[in-house]
């Protein structure tokens, strides 16, 4: 008998929901069927108890997403749970609360990641979480009136954002307390090292960070609202490009395509899957190159060689993507049931170009390794700084290179296969270090694997003998029903979409699980107690994109 | 005229701003103390103006300012291949106090708008604005969003608009070249400027917060509104 207890509900052929319901006997009010998994309805004051039971007894250690939504008769929070060991084992907890009293217990005691997710739910939908450590607005200004994703929100009502609200809080305060080393620094929202419009309220004691409070929402462009008022078939697809805008567009589009395809039960031809896989991996290389380039920028200074090299390599790959999709950055290439168009003519010539760029790529990577990972100056800056232990990473819901840099072997391309990945020969890169170095190293090695995938896809496409079917038959108007949560491995980690369809041609609720949002949340753990210069390096190695954090 | 002058109507506001930018004589931005010191000597003044504008146009210090997707293309414009430095405009300055051109690359939302205005205010005169991308023109694909400001002109005056979503680096290079041309010629852009200003917000439901905010507003204070539907 092993010391470790077998998690409840785990059977060789999938999850046994009856056993889980038995484990939660007395808590489960009702059972619903979502398209990706079963959902248990629980009472709003049992949230923490149920979450901790599921985590401790049934090994649900990944709180992927908290979705909040409003119905005509109730509010609802949905906790999407997964396992890091096997993300196909999913369970949703549905927590309904009455309209006149939208109070629900917070899950923040069990999963740290719930802190921000619940703050967002409070901000946009208006559900209040009891016992939440820090329930205030996260994306919108403090002076905002109303909750924009609630049903009775009137968007035409003017909002007031006085300029004074954002005045320098330290202005006029010249009297420094008697030789104190503690001071408050605003880093951002306009700052070259914050990779966009992130605002870090930092308290430093000498050189050490005492307290850090990331203030986000400076790029909250209402992506969820935009998707909720657009039609499934054509109008939503351009928006995912603008979440993770670092040329990772096709990865994001795939997240939406996967969710919508499983919602509307659409098949994708194999040829289109190969095209998707190839273009998505080109996007991943582009995104990681920018991450490496700007990380070097943070470490070394302004516009140095590595940044220029990274941009040069990105240009090469962007040229390939432009030839394929017609755009450099906002590809809008995927469609429900396939892709927009096939390879550019002449096909053989295009594939030869891709092949030659990918053949050179290992040499290019060697150069990055010479300049970065084997460079002593770089090592001094990043080794053993910003250490993220695996358990903390799991509690914060970290995914992608951040989790893999902490030794968590979690990659949806392999664990929850989609596209053409399971036909190809590649490996998931992990590193046990957990520090800034590991995260950079994982990205560099992942690019190698991505190049490997692209090369194999090119071979498959070159040898393709059957019909080149790029789209399956999809009705002009898609009107699905049901609820689904589906995720793909985006450039920054698990990029998931929750859609509730109500039978019309637009989603009733469209919720984005942004990997960068969860990853950024770990900054507080990583930076507090460290030197402020290391905090900048840590932020760079987390590789956030504000378009995805704020949505 | 004080900068914070309030106007009763939008037309009036636009009128005064346009006069300040494109009215009689030379644009206030092209003036300087040194220039005034030359007094009434027309020959020197003309030569001096031409010289100064030539200098300004050929040595542009652009603010290192990234907001959203467009900033990725902006980085590509600065870097190899497109290399904005060829045109004497490729050294991004991290501090607004050292910059004279600001490229606004991305969607402005309610929370960021005042901050961007603050950055703009910190730049020394003469300063020029290039708005990059559809979002800075009208809100772009996010125009209908509850949180999105419908174009950067709600906040600061713009000299050059570069449309696109995002514009290609070539388009941005073209925009910067156009700005250089304009500065070298000492011209002002005939842009329609929509300054943000104190407006009635009487249709807001009265509640404690609104009352508190309304009580705190004084003449010198500016309030941003972005209910654009009435325009």
Coordinates of N, CA and C in Angstrom, one line a residue, chain A residues 70-248:
Chain A
X70 N -24.2 37.1 -14.7 CA -25.5 37.5 -14.2 C -26.6 36.9 -15.1
X71 N -27.5 36.3 -14.4 CA -28.7 35.8 -15.2 C -29.9 36.7 -14.8
X72 N -31.0 36.5 -15.4 CA -32.2 37.4 -15.0 C -32.6 37.1 -13.6
X73 N -32.4 35.9 -13.1 CA -32.9 35.6 -11.8 C -31.8 35.4 -10.7
X74 N -30.5 35.4 -11.1 CA -29.5 35.1 -10.2 C -28.1 35.5 -10.7
X75 N -27.2 35.6 -9.7 CA -25.8 35.7 -10.1 C -25.1 34.4 -10.0
X76 N -24.1 34.2 -10.7 CA -23.4 32.8 -10.7 C -21.9 33.0 -10.8
X77 N -21.2 32.3 -9.9 CA -19.7 32.3 -10.0 C -19.4 30.8 -10.4
X78 N -18.5 30.6 -11.3 CA -18.1 29.3 -11.7 C -16.6 29.1 -11.4
X79 N -16.3 28.1 -10.6 CA -14.9 27.8 -10.4 C -14.5 26.7 -11.3
X80 N -13.6 26.9 -12.2 CA -13.2 25.8 -13.2 C -11.9 25.2 -12.6
X81 N -12.1 23.9 -12.2 CA -10.9 23.2 -11.6 C -10.3 22.2 -12.5
X82 N -9.0 22.0 -12.4 CA -8.3 21.1 -13.2 C -7.2 20.5 -12.4
X83 N -6.5 19.5 -13.0 CA -5.3 18.9 -12.3 C -4.1 19.2 -13.1
X84 N -3.0 19.6 -12.4 CA -1.8 19.8 -13.1 C -1.3 18.5 -13.7
X85 N -1.6 17.4 -13.1 CA -1.1 16.1 -13.6 C -1.8 15.7 -14.9
X86 N -3.1 16.0 -14.9 CA -3.9 15.6 -16.1 C -5.0 16.6 -16.3
X87 N -4.7 17.6 -17.1 CA -5.8 18.7 -17.3 C -7.0 18.2 -18.0
X88 N -7.1 17.0 -18.5 CA -8.4 16.6 -19.1 C -9.4 16.2 -18.0
X89 N -8.9 16.1 -16.7 CA -9.8 15.8 -15.6 C -10.2 17.1 -15.0
X90 N -11.5 17.5 -15.4 CA -12.0 18.8 -15.0 C -13.2 18.7 -14.2
X91 N -13.5 19.8 -13.4 CA -14.7 19.8 -12.7 C -15.0 21.3 -12.5
X92 N -16.3 21.6 -12.7 CA -16.7 23.0 -12.4 C -17.6 23.1 -11.2
X93 N -17.4 24.1 -10.4 CA -18.3 24.4 -9.3 C -19.1 25.6 -9.6
X94 N -20.4 25.4 -9.6 CA -21.3 26.5 -9.9 C -21.9 27.1 -8.6
X95 N -21.7 28.3 -8.3 CA -22.1 28.9 -7.1 C -23.2 30.0 -7.4
X96 N -24.5 29.7 -7.3 CA -25.5 30.7 -7.5 C -25.7 31.6 -6.3
X97 N -26.0 32.8 -6.5 CA -26.3 33.7 -5.4 C -27.5 34.5 -5.9
X98 N -28.4 34.9 -4.9 CA -29.6 35.6 -5.3 C -29.3 37.0 -5.8
X99 N -30.2 37.5 -6.7 CA -29.9 38.9 -7.3 C -29.9 40.0 -6.2
X100 N -30.8 39.9 -5.2 CA -30.8 41.0 -4.3 C -29.7 41.0 -3.3
X101 N -29.0 39.8 -3.2 CA -27.9 39.8 -2.2 C -26.8 38.9 -2.8
X102 N -26.0 39.5 -3.7 CA -25.0 38.8 -4.4 C -23.7 38.6 -3.5
X103 N -23.9 37.8 -2.5 CA -22.7 37.5 -1.6 C -22.3 36.1 -1.7
X104 N -21.1 35.8 -1.9 CA -20.6 34.5 -2.0 C -19.3 34.4 -1.2
X105 N -19.0 33.2 -0.7 CA -17.8 33.0 0.1 C -16.6 33.0 -0.9
X106 N -15.5 33.6 -0.4 CA -14.3 33.7 -1.2 C -13.5 32.3 -1.2
X107 N -12.9 32.0 -2.3 CA -12.0 30.8 -2.4 C -10.6 31.2 -2.2
X108 N -10.3 32.4 -1.8 CA -9.0 32.9 -1.7 C -8.1 32.2 -0.7
X109 N -8.8 31.7 0.4 CA -8.0 31.0 1.4 C -7.4 29.7 0.9
X110 N -8.1 29.1 -0.1 CA -7.7 27.8 -0.6 C -6.7 28.0 -1.8
X111 N -7.1 28.8 -2.8 CA -6.2 29.1 -3.9 C -5.9 30.5 -4.0
X112 N -4.6 30.9 -4.0 CA -4.2 32.3 -4.0 C -4.7 33.0 -5.3
X113 N -4.8 32.2 -6.3 CA -5.1 32.8 -7.6 C -6.5 33.4 -7.6
X114 N -7.4 32.9 -6.6 CA -8.7 33.4 -6.6 C -8.8 34.9 -6.2
X115 N -7.7 35.4 -5.5 CA -7.8 36.8 -5.1 C -8.0 37.7 -6.2
X116 N -7.2 37.6 -7.3 CA -7.4 38.5 -8.4 C -8.7 38.1 -9.2
X117 N -8.9 36.8 -9.4 CA -10.0 36.4 -10.2 C -11.3 36.9 -9.6
X118 N -11.4 36.9 -8.3 CA -12.6 37.3 -7.6 C -12.7 38.9 -7.6
X119 N -11.6 39.5 -7.5 CA -11.6 41.0 -7.6 C -12.1 41.4 -9.0
X120 N -11.7 40.6 -10.0 CA -12.2 41.0 -11.3 C -13.7 40.7 -11.4
X121 N -14.2 39.6 -10.8 CA -15.6 39.3 -10.9 C -16.4 40.4 -10.2
X122 N -15.9 40.9 -9.0 CA -16.5 41.9 -8.3 C -16.6 43.2 -9.2
X123 N -15.4 43.5 -9.8 CA -15.3 44.7 -10.6 C -16.3 44.7 -11.8
X124 N -16.3 43.7 -12.5 CA -17.0 43.7 -13.8 C -18.5 43.2 -13.6
X125 N -18.7 42.3 -12.7 CA -20.1 41.8 -12.6 C -20.8 42.2 -11.4
X126 N -20.1 42.4 -10.3 CA -20.7 42.9 -9.1 C -21.0 41.9 -8.0
X127 N -20.4 40.7 -8.1 CA -20.6 39.8 -7.0 C -19.7 40.1 -5.9
X128 N -20.2 40.1 -4.6 CA -19.3 40.4 -3.5 C -18.8 39.1 -2.8
X129 N -17.6 39.0 -2.6 CA -17.0 37.8 -2.0 C -16.7 38.0 -0.5
X130 N -17.4 37.3 0.3 CA -17.1 37.5 1.8 C -15.8 36.9 2.1
X131 N -15.1 37.4 3.1 CA -13.8 37.0 3.6 C -12.7 37.1 2.6
X132 N -13.0 37.9 1.6 CA -11.9 38.1 0.6 C -10.9 39.1 1.2
X133 N -9.6 38.8 1.1 CA -8.6 39.7 1.8 C -8.6 41.1 1.3
X134 N -9.0 41.3 0.0 CA -8.7 42.7 -0.6 C -9.7 42.9 -1.7
X135 N -11.0 43.0 -1.3 CA -12.0 43.1 -2.4 C -12.1 44.6 -2.8
X136 N -11.5 45.0 -3.9 CA -11.7 46.3 -4.5 C -11.6 46.1 -6.0
X137 N -11.9 47.2 -6.7 CA -11.8 47.2 -8.2 C -10.4 46.9 -8.6
X138 N -10.3 46.1 -9.7 CA -9.0 45.8 -10.2 C -8.7 46.3 -11.6
X139 N -9.7 46.4 -12.5 CA -9.5 46.8 -13.8 C -10.0 48.2 -14.1
X140 N -11.0 48.6 -13.4 CA -11.6 49.9 -13.7 C -11.1 50.9 -12.6
X141 N -11.2 52.2 -12.9 CA -10.9 53.2 -11.9 C -11.8 53.1 -10.6
X142 N -11.2 53.5 -9.5 CA -11.9 53.4 -8.3 C -13.3 54.2 -8.3
X143 N -13.3 55.2 -9.1 CA -14.5 56.1 -9.1 C -15.6 55.6 -10.1
X144 N -15.4 54.4 -10.7 CA -16.3 53.9 -11.7 C -17.7 53.7 -11.0
X145 N -18.7 54.0 -11.8 CA -20.1 53.8 -11.3 C -20.7 52.5 -12.0
X146 N -21.1 51.5 -11.2 CA -21.7 50.4 -11.7 C -20.7 49.3 -12.2
X147 N -21.3 48.1 -12.6 CA -20.5 47.0 -12.9 C -20.8 46.7 -14.4
X148 N -19.9 46.9 -15.3 CA -20.2 47.0 -16.7 C -20.7 45.7 -17.3
X149 N -20.4 44.5 -16.8 CA -20.9 43.3 -17.4 C -22.2 42.8 -16.7
X150 N -22.7 43.6 -15.9 CA -24.0 43.2 -15.3 C -25.1 43.6 -16.3
X151 N -26.3 43.0 -16.1 CA -27.3 43.1 -17.2 C -27.9 44.5 -17.3
X152 N -28.0 45.2 -16.2 CA -28.7 46.5 -16.2 C -27.7 47.6 -16.3
X153 N -26.5 47.4 -16.7 CA -25.6 48.4 -16.8 C -25.9 49.3 -18.0
X154 N -25.9 50.6 -17.8 CA -26.2 51.6 -18.8 C -24.9 52.2 -19.3
X155 N -24.5 51.8 -20.5 CA -23.2 52.3 -21.0 C -23.2 53.8 -21.4
X156 N -24.4 54.3 -21.7 CA -24.4 55.7 -22.2 C -24.3 56.7 -21.0
X157 N -24.3 56.1 -19.8 CA -24.2 57.0 -18.7 C -22.7 57.5 -18.6
X158 N -22.5 58.8 -18.6 CA -21.1 59.3 -18.6 C -20.4 58.9 -17.3
X159 N -19.2 58.6 -17.3 CA -18.4 58.3 -16.2 C -17.4 59.5 -15.9
X160 N -17.1 59.7 -14.7 CA -16.2 60.7 -14.4 C -14.8 60.1 -14.0
X161 N -13.8 60.6 -14.6 CA -12.5 60.2 -14.2 C -11.7 61.5 -14.1
X162 N -11.7 62.1 -12.9 CA -11.0 63.4 -12.8 C -9.5 63.2 -12.9
X163 N -8.8 64.1 -13.5 CA -7.4 64.1 -13.7 C -6.7 64.0 -12.4
X164 N -7.3 64.7 -11.4 CA -6.7 64.8 -10.1 C -6.5 63.4 -9.4
X165 N -7.4 62.5 -9.8 CA -7.4 61.2 -9.3 C -6.0 60.5 -9.5
X166 N -5.4 61.0 -10.6 CA -4.1 60.3 -11.0 C -2.9 61.3 -10.8
X167 N -3.1 62.3 -10.0 CA -2.0 63.2 -9.7 C -0.9 62.4 -8.9
X168 N 0.2 63.0 -9.0 CA 1.3 62.3 -8.3 C 1.0 62.4 -6.8
X169 N 0.9 61.2 -6.1 CA 0.6 61.3 -4.7 C 1.7 61.9 -3.8
X170 N 2.9 62.0 -4.4 CA 4.0 62.5 -3.6 C 4.2 64.0 -3.8
X171 N 3.4 64.5 -4.7 CA 3.7 65.9 -5.1 C 3.6 66.8 -3.9
X172 N 4.5 67.7 -3.8 CA 4.5 68.7 -2.6 C 5.0 68.1 -1.3
X173 N 5.2 66.8 -1.3 CA 5.7 66.2 -0.1 C 7.2 66.1 -0.1
X174 N 7.8 67.2 0.3 CA 9.2 67.2 0.2 C 9.8 66.9 1.6
X175 N 9.0 66.9 2.6 CA 9.6 66.6 3.9 C 9.8 65.1 4.1
X176 N 11.0 64.7 4.0 CA 11.3 63.3 4.2 C 11.5 63.0 5.7
X177 N 10.8 62.0 6.1 CA 10.9 61.7 7.6 C 12.4 61.4 7.9
X178 N 12.7 61.7 9.2 CA 14.1 61.7 9.6 C 14.9 60.6 9.1
X179 N 15.6 60.8 8.0 CA 16.6 59.9 7.4 C 16.1 58.5 7.2
X180 N 14.8 58.4 6.9 CA 14.3 57.1 6.7 C 14.7 56.5 5.3
X181 N 14.9 55.2 5.2 CA 15.3 54.6 4.0 C 14.1 54.1 3.2
X182 N 12.9 54.1 3.9 CA 11.7 53.6 3.3 C 11.1 54.6 2.4
X183 N 10.8 54.2 1.2 CA 10.1 55.2 0.3 C 9.1 54.5 -0.6
X184 N 8.2 55.3 -1.1 CA 7.2 54.7 -2.0 C 7.5 55.2 -3.4
X185 N 7.6 54.2 -4.3 CA 7.9 54.5 -5.7 C 6.7 54.0 -6.6
X186 N 6.3 54.9 -7.5 CA 5.4 54.5 -8.5 C 6.2 54.0 -9.7
X187 N 6.1 52.7 -10.1 CA 6.8 52.3 -11.3 C 5.7 52.1 -12.3
X188 N 5.7 52.9 -13.3 CA 4.7 52.9 -14.3 C 3.6 53.8 -14.0
X189 N 2.5 53.9 -14.8 CA 2.2 53.0 -15.9 C 3.0 53.4 -17.2
X190 N 3.7 54.5 -17.2 CA 4.5 54.7 -18.3 C 6.0 54.5 -17.8
X191 N 6.5 53.4 -18.1 CA 7.9 53.1 -17.7 C 8.5 52.1 -18.7
X192 N 9.7 52.3 -19.1 CA 10.2 51.4 -20.1 C 10.4 49.9 -19.7
X193 N 10.4 49.7 -18.4 CA 10.7 48.3 -18.0 C 9.4 47.5 -17.6
X194 N 8.3 48.1 -17.7 CA 7.1 47.4 -17.3 C 6.4 46.7 -18.5
X195 N 7.0 46.8 -19.6 CA 6.4 46.0 -20.8 C 5.0 46.4 -21.1
X196 N 4.8 47.7 -21.2 CA 3.4 48.2 -21.4 C 3.0 49.1 -20.3
X197 N 1.7 49.1 -20.1 CA 1.1 50.0 -19.1 C 0.8 49.4 -17.8
X198 N 1.8 48.8 -17.2 CA 1.6 48.2 -15.9 C 2.0 49.2 -14.8
X199 N 1.3 49.3 -13.7 CA 1.6 50.2 -12.7 C 2.0 49.4 -11.4
X200 N 3.2 49.6 -10.9 CA 3.6 48.9 -9.7 C 3.7 49.9 -8.6
X201 N 2.9 49.7 -7.6 CA 3.0 50.6 -6.4 C 4.0 49.9 -5.5
X202 N 5.2 50.4 -5.4 CA 6.3 49.7 -4.7 C 6.7 50.5 -3.5
X203 N 6.9 49.8 -2.4 CA 7.6 50.4 -1.3 C 8.9 49.8 -1.1
X204 N 9.9 50.6 -1.1 CA 11.3 50.1 -1.0 C 11.9 50.6 0.3
X205 N 12.7 49.7 0.8 CA 13.5 50.0 2.0 C 15.0 50.0 1.6
X206 N 15.6 51.1 1.3 CA 16.9 51.1 0.7 C 16.7 50.5 -0.7
X207 N 17.4 49.4 -0.9 CA 17.3 48.8 -2.3 C 16.3 47.6 -2.3
X208 N 15.8 47.3 -1.1 CA 14.9 46.1 -1.1 C 13.4 46.4 -1.2
X209 N 12.8 45.6 -1.9 CA 11.3 45.8 -2.1 C 10.6 45.3 -0.8
X210 N 9.9 46.1 -0.2 CA 9.2 45.7 1.0 C 7.8 45.2 0.6
X211 N 7.2 46.0 -0.3 CA 5.8 45.7 -0.6 C 5.6 46.1 -2.1
X212 N 4.9 45.3 -2.8 CA 4.6 45.6 -4.2 C 3.1 45.3 -4.5
X213 N 2.5 46.2 -5.1 CA 1.1 46.1 -5.5 C 0.9 46.4 -6.9
X214 N 0.8 45.3 -7.8 CA 0.6 45.6 -9.2 C -0.8 46.2 -9.4
X215 N -0.9 47.3 -10.1 CA -2.1 48.0 -10.4 C -2.4 47.8 -11.9
X216 N -3.3 47.0 -12.2 CA -3.6 46.8 -13.7 C -4.8 47.4 -14.1
X217 N -5.1 47.3 -15.4 CA -6.4 47.9 -15.9 C -6.1 49.1 -16.8
X218 N -4.8 49.4 -17.1 CA -4.5 50.5 -17.9 C -4.7 50.2 -19.4
X219 N -5.0 48.9 -19.7 CA -5.3 48.6 -21.1 C -6.5 47.7 -21.1
X220 N -7.5 48.0 -20.2 CA -8.7 47.1 -20.2 C -9.6 47.6 -21.3
X221 N -9.6 46.9 -22.4 CA -10.3 47.5 -23.6 C -11.6 46.7 -23.8
X222 N -12.2 46.1 -22.8 CA -13.5 45.5 -22.8 C -13.6 44.4 -23.9
X223 N -12.5 43.5 -23.9 CA -12.5 42.4 -24.9 C -13.7 41.5 -24.7
X224 N -14.1 41.3 -23.4 CA -15.2 40.3 -23.2 C -16.5 40.9 -23.7
X225 N -16.7 42.2 -23.4 CA -17.9 42.8 -24.0 C -17.9 42.8 -25.5
X226 N -16.8 43.1 -26.1 CA -16.7 43.1 -27.6 C -17.1 41.7 -28.1
X227 N -16.6 40.7 -27.5 CA -16.9 39.3 -28.0 C -18.3 39.0 -27.7
X228 N -18.9 39.5 -26.6 CA -20.3 39.1 -26.3 C -21.3 39.8 -27.3
X229 N -20.8 40.9 -27.9 CA -21.8 41.5 -28.9 C -21.4 41.2 -30.3
X230 N -20.5 40.2 -30.5 CA -20.1 39.8 -31.9 C -20.7 38.4 -32.2
X231 N -20.8 38.1 -33.5 CA -21.3 36.8 -33.8 C -20.2 35.8 -33.9
X232 N -20.6 34.5 -33.6 CA -19.6 33.5 -33.5 C -18.8 33.3 -34.8
X233 N -19.5 33.3 -35.9 CA -19.0 32.8 -37.1 C -17.8 33.7 -37.6
X234 N -18.0 35.0 -37.6 CA -17.0 35.9 -38.2 C -16.5 37.0 -37.3
X235 N -17.3 37.5 -36.5 CA -17.0 38.8 -35.9 C -16.0 38.6 -34.7
X236 N -16.1 37.5 -34.0 CA -15.2 37.4 -32.8 C -13.8 37.2 -33.2
X237 N -13.5 36.4 -34.3 CA -12.2 36.0 -34.5 C -11.1 37.1 -34.6
X238 N -11.4 38.3 -35.1 CA -10.3 39.3 -35.0 C -9.9 39.7 -33.6
X239 N -10.7 39.6 -32.6 CA -10.4 40.1 -31.3 C -9.3 39.3 -30.6
X240 N -9.3 38.0 -30.7 CA -8.2 37.2 -30.0 C -6.8 37.7 -30.4
X241 N -6.6 38.1 -31.6 CA -5.3 38.6 -32.1 C -4.8 39.7 -31.2
X242 N -5.8 40.5 -30.6 CA -5.4 41.7 -29.8 C -5.3 41.4 -28.3
X243 N -5.4 40.1 -27.9 CA -5.2 39.8 -26.5 C -3.7 39.8 -26.2
X244 N -3.1 38.8 -26.8 CA -1.6 38.6 -26.6 C -1.1 39.1 -28.0
X245 N -0.8 40.4 -28.0 CA -0.5 41.0 -29.3 C 0.9 40.9 -29.8
X246 N 1.7 40.1 -29.1 CA 3.1 40.0 -29.4 C 3.3 39.0 -30.6
X247 N 2.5 39.1 -31.6 CA 2.6 38.2 -32.8 C 2.1 36.8 -32.3
X248 N 1.4 36.7 -31.2 CA 1.0 35.4 -30.8 C -0.5 35.1 -31.3

